[in-house]
Amino acid sequence: MPMSITFLLILVLLASISSCLAQKEATIQELRLAFKENRINSRRLVEFYLGEINKLNPVLKGVLEVNPDALYEADRADRERAAKVPRSLVGLHGIPVLLKDTIATKDKLNTTAGSFALLESIVPRDAGIVSKLRNANPYVLSATPCGSSSGPAISVAANMVAVSIGTETDGSILCPASFNSVVGIKPTVGLTSRAGVIPISASLDTVGPICRTVSDAVYVLDTIVGFDYNDGEATKRASQYIPPGGYTQFLKPGGLKGKRIGVVRNPFFVFSNGSNLLQVFENHLDTLRLEGAILVDKLEIAGLNTILNTTASGEAVATIAEFKIAINGYLKSLVTSKVRSLADVIAFNQKFVDLEKTEEFGQEIFLAAEATNGIGDLENAAIANMARLTRDGYLKMMVENRLDAVVTPGSNISPVLAIGGFPAISVPAAYNDDGVPVGMCFSGLKGSEPTLIEISYGFEQATKDRKVPTFLA
Ligand SMILES: *[C@@H]1O[C@H](CO)[C@@H](O)[C@H](O)[C@H]1NC(C)=O
Ligand SMILES: *[C@@H]1O[C@H](CO)[C@@H](O)[C@H](O)[C@H]1NC(C)=O
Ligand SMILES: *[C@@H]1O[C@H](CO)[C@@H](O)[C@H](O)[C@H]1NC(C)=O
């Protein structure tokens, strides 16, 4: 998946600067209270984040564009709050949100997935989750070059924005969340609409929050879930999982009590020799037990070696064919665009991008995708293989051990969750000997978000392991 290269680049940048931040780790609940008590308004909040972006983004490069109408929208939010318009008193109203640049916005922002080929393209409408967000708040920013969600994660971690939205096919929310000591929720596929999101795979893609706390991420999740006509089949199927009253009710003390959590050690608890991480994660398992969870230790996922090898599982074969179909559909749907098909994008890159000099790792994947020809025998066999691996592996382990969730360090479990369409939450948990953050990943079966929220919130409240970045060399 097109993830690791920009991601590593950003880590290097992070490690190479030293500056001091006036930290503002404000949460949504704190911001809402501050609005209510007139200690801050949306304009001042947006001005603060724009200032942080100006200061930090030249180095961090988490933000690609800022909505030129941000202050105008902030003023509108402030007027609505002053007039006590009902929607201004709930949810994310007046709080700026940062979107990964794969998520379409029908306004002055470009939606490019970091590709010059899509600059000046015009999208037909807001992405499904963006119209849900607009009903709750004016959002501001658009972020990140490349297919991972590192831009949102970096920007939230560095307090350049309050909350953000990323997308995941295989690991692109969970991995940057883990590496940046922030909370990422990868929702069950279909729980959030993918309409208007530059796609990779219709069966694997999902859209979710990346925030500083579990609570913030859950407020954002609550706003963006639900049926969307333009992603009808998947969002209809998953909407059965949305609990009456939404997700914030699961942010409660004692959420770990009685939860059966599986521990898959092999290979996820294997750390490099001498690393402090093994002890840190053992301590975390003790904390889960102390908080009342029942750990079912030393479980194995059958077929795991095959699942973690995306060539062997069928994930690569299916995804690359689905990508061609999905990206062609997206490009055709644009109102105007220089490129109308994957073939056009490849030709554009060949003509205008110096493939030797830039780290244009996408082109090889594009060529492989272009060579596919729909969902044929090979792809159907790959899809059937993934379904079998899921049934005989993760699903069987969960059911046989009556598990509520599985706990694993980092995000290496992401292929298991990708091929199953399963949800997960990554919570800040540890720092390796070089100070690089590592998250704790709680995953579960489709629709298990309420339980995962209870567990993640319980773990976060018991550990509070997020440290604000100091950008030390
Ligand atoms: C969108 O891209 C065009 C072309 O590069 C640029 O002029 C414009 O400023 C961009 N829009 C925003 C909101 O940054
Ligand atoms: C781990 O490192 C220690 C000392 O640094 C060494 O003695 C030991 O053999 C190593 N273990 C493995 C499994 O490599
Ligand atoms: C992954 O699977 C493919 C196909 O089964 C195989 O050729 C390759 O060697 C495997 N890679 C690893 C690292 O095991």
CSV table of C-alpha atoms in Angstrom, one decimal, residues 174-333:
chain,number,residue,atom,x,y,z
A,174,LEU,CA,-3.7,2.8,12.5
A,175,CYS,CA,0.0,3.1,11.5
A,176,PRO,CA,0.4,6.9,11.5
A,177,ALA,CA,-1.7,7.1,14.7
A,178,SER,CA,0.6,4.6,16.4
A,179,PHE,CA,3.8,6.4,15.1
A,180,ASN,CA,2.5,9.9,16.1
A,181,SER,CA,1.1,9.1,19.6
A,182,VAL,CA,-2.4,10.0,18.7
A,183,VAL,CA,-5.7,8.1,18.6
A,184,GLY,CA,-6.9,6.6,15.3
A,185,ILE,CA,-10.2,4.8,14.8
A,186,LYS,CA,-10.4,2.5,11.8
A,187,PRO,CA,-14.2,1.9,11.6
A,188,THR,CA,-15.9,-1.2,10.3
A,189,VAL,CA,-15.9,-0.9,6.4
A,190,GLY,CA,-19.1,0.8,5.4
A,191,LEU,CA,-19.8,2.5,8.8
A,192,THR,CA,-18.6,5.7,7.3
A,193,SER,CA,-19.3,6.6,3.7
A,194,ARG,CA,-16.5,6.4,1.1
A,195,ALA,CA,-18.4,8.5,-1.5
A,196,GLY,CA,-16.2,11.3,-2.7
A,197,VAL,CA,-13.1,9.8,-1.3
A,198,ILE,CA,-10.3,9.1,-3.8
A,199,PRO,CA,-10.5,5.3,-3.6
A,200,ILE,CA,-8.1,2.3,-3.5
A,201,SER,CA,-10.5,-0.7,-2.8
A,202,ALA,CA,-14.3,-0.7,-2.5
A,203,SER,CA,-14.2,-3.7,-0.2
A,204,LEU,CA,-11.3,-2.5,2.1
A,205,ASP,CA,-11.4,1.3,2.3
A,206,THR,CA,-12.8,3.1,5.3
A,207,VAL,CA,-12.7,6.6,6.7
A,208,GLY,CA,-12.1,7.5,10.3
A,209,PRO,CA,-10.9,10.1,12.9
A,210,ILE,CA,-7.4,10.8,14.0
A,211,CYS,CA,-7.4,12.8,17.2
A,212,ARG,CA,-5.4,13.4,20.4
A,213,THR,CA,-7.9,11.6,22.7
A,214,VAL,CA,-10.3,8.7,22.5
A,215,SER,CA,-13.1,11.1,23.4
A,216,ASP,CA,-12.3,13.5,20.6
A,217,ALA,CA,-12.1,10.6,18.1
A,218,VAL,CA,-15.5,9.3,19.3
A,219,TYR,CA,-17.1,12.7,18.9
A,220,VAL,CA,-15.9,12.9,15.3
A,221,LEU,CA,-16.9,9.3,14.6
A,222,ASP,CA,-20.4,10.1,15.9
A,223,THR,CA,-20.7,12.9,13.4
A,224,ILE,CA,-19.5,11.0,10.3
A,225,VAL,CA,-21.1,7.5,10.5
A,226,GLY,CA,-24.3,6.5,8.8
A,227,PHE,CA,-26.1,5.9,5.5
A,228,ASP,CA,-25.1,7.8,2.4
A,229,TYR,CA,-27.0,7.3,-0.8
A,230,ASN,CA,-23.8,7.6,-2.8
A,231,ASP,CA,-22.2,4.7,-1.0
A,232,GLY,CA,-25.5,3.0,-0.6
A,233,GLU,CA,-24.9,-0.7,-0.3
A,234,ALA,CA,-22.0,-0.6,2.1
A,235,THR,CA,-23.4,2.2,4.4
A,236,LYS,CA,-26.8,0.5,4.5
A,237,ARG,CA,-25.4,-2.8,5.5
A,238,ALA,CA,-23.2,-1.3,8.2
A,239,SER,CA,-25.8,1.1,9.6
A,240,GLN,CA,-27.3,-1.8,11.5
A,241,TYR,CA,-24.3,-1.5,13.8
A,242,ILE,CA,-24.9,2.1,14.8
A,243,PRO,CA,-26.2,2.1,18.4
A,244,PRO,CA,-29.3,4.2,19.3
A,245,GLY,CA,-28.0,7.3,21.0
A,246,GLY,CA,-24.6,7.2,19.2
A,247,TYR,CA,-21.1,6.4,20.4
A,248,THR,CA,-20.3,9.0,23.1
A,249,GLN,CA,-22.3,6.9,25.7
A,250,PHE,CA,-19.5,4.4,25.7
A,251,LEU,CA,-16.9,7.0,27.0
A,252,LYS,CA,-17.5,5.9,30.6
A,253,PRO,CA,-15.4,4.8,33.6
A,254,GLY,CA,-15.0,1.1,34.2
A,255,GLY,CA,-15.2,0.2,30.5
A,256,LEU,CA,-12.6,-2.5,30.9
A,257,LYS,CA,-14.5,-4.5,33.6
A,258,GLY,CA,-15.3,-8.0,32.5
A,259,LYS,CA,-14.1,-7.5,28.9
A,260,ARG,CA,-12.5,-10.6,27.4
A,261,ILE,CA,-9.4,-9.5,25.5
A,262,GLY,CA,-7.3,-11.9,23.5
A,263,VAL,CA,-3.5,-11.5,23.4
A,264,VAL,CA,-1.8,-12.5,20.2
A,265,ARG,CA,1.9,-12.6,21.1
A,266,ASN,CA,3.3,-14.3,18.0
A,267,PRO,CA,4.5,-12.2,16.1
A,268,PHE,CA,3.1,-8.9,17.5
A,269,PHE,CA,4.8,-8.8,20.9
A,270,VAL,CA,8.2,-9.6,19.4
A,271,PHE,CA,10.5,-6.6,19.7
A,272,SER,CA,14.1,-6.0,18.8
A,273,ASN,CA,16.7,-7.4,21.2
A,274,GLY,CA,17.2,-5.1,24.2
A,275,SER,CA,14.2,-3.0,23.5
A,276,ASN,CA,12.4,-1.5,26.5
A,277,LEU,CA,9.1,-2.1,24.7
A,278,LEU,CA,8.5,-5.7,25.8
A,279,GLN,CA,8.4,-4.6,29.4
A,280,VAL,CA,6.3,-1.6,28.7
A,281,PHE,CA,3.7,-3.7,26.9
A,282,GLU,CA,3.7,-6.4,29.7
A,283,ASN,CA,3.0,-3.6,32.1
A,284,HIS,CA,0.1,-2.5,29.9
A,285,LEU,CA,-1.3,-6.0,30.0
A,286,ASP,CA,-1.1,-5.8,33.8
A,287,THR,CA,-3.0,-2.5,33.7
A,288,LEU,CA,-5.8,-4.1,31.6
A,289,ARG,CA,-6.1,-6.9,34.2
A,290,LEU,CA,-6.1,-4.4,37.1
A,291,GLU,CA,-8.9,-2.5,35.4
A,292,GLY,CA,-11.0,-5.7,35.4
A,293,ALA,CA,-10.4,-7.1,31.9
A,294,ILE,CA,-10.0,-10.9,31.5
A,295,LEU,CA,-6.9,-11.5,29.3
A,296,VAL,CA,-6.9,-14.7,27.2
A,297,ASP,CA,-3.2,-15.0,26.6
A,298,LYS,CA,-1.0,-16.7,23.9
A,299,LEU,CA,-3.7,-17.0,21.3
A,300,GLU,CA,-2.8,-17.7,17.7
A,301,ILE,CA,-4.5,-16.6,14.5
A,302,ALA,CA,-4.6,-19.5,12.1
A,303,GLY,CA,-3.0,-18.8,8.7
A,304,LEU,CA,-1.4,-15.6,10.0
A,305,ASN,CA,1.8,-15.9,8.0
A,306,THR,CA,-0.3,-16.1,4.8
A,307,ILE,CA,-2.5,-13.1,5.9
A,308,LEU,CA,0.5,-10.9,6.7
A,309,ASN,CA,1.9,-11.6,3.2
A,310,THR,CA,-0.5,-9.6,1.0
A,311,THR,CA,0.6,-11.5,-2.1
A,312,ALA,CA,-0.1,-14.8,-0.6
A,313,SER,CA,-3.5,-13.9,1.0
A,314,GLY,CA,-4.9,-12.5,-2.3
A,315,GLU,CA,-5.2,-9.0,-0.8
A,316,ALA,CA,-2.7,-7.5,-3.4
A,317,VAL,CA,-4.3,-9.2,-6.4
A,318,ALA,CA,-7.9,-8.2,-5.4
A,319,THR,CA,-6.9,-4.6,-4.3
A,320,ILE,CA,-5.0,-3.8,-7.5
A,321,ALA,CA,-8.0,-4.8,-9.7
A,322,GLU,CA,-10.4,-3.0,-7.5
A,323,PHE,CA,-8.2,0.0,-7.6
A,324,LYS,CA,-8.4,0.4,-11.3
A,325,ILE,CA,-12.2,0.1,-11.3
A,326,ALA,CA,-12.6,2.5,-8.4
A,327,ILE,CA,-10.2,5.2,-9.5
A,328,ASN,CA,-11.7,5.1,-13.0
A,329,GLY,CA,-15.1,5.6,-11.5
A,330,TYR,CA,-13.9,8.5,-9.3
A,331,LEU,CA,-12.1,10.3,-12.2
A,332,LYS,CA,-15.1,9.9,-14.5
A,333,SER,CA,-17.4,11.5,-11.8
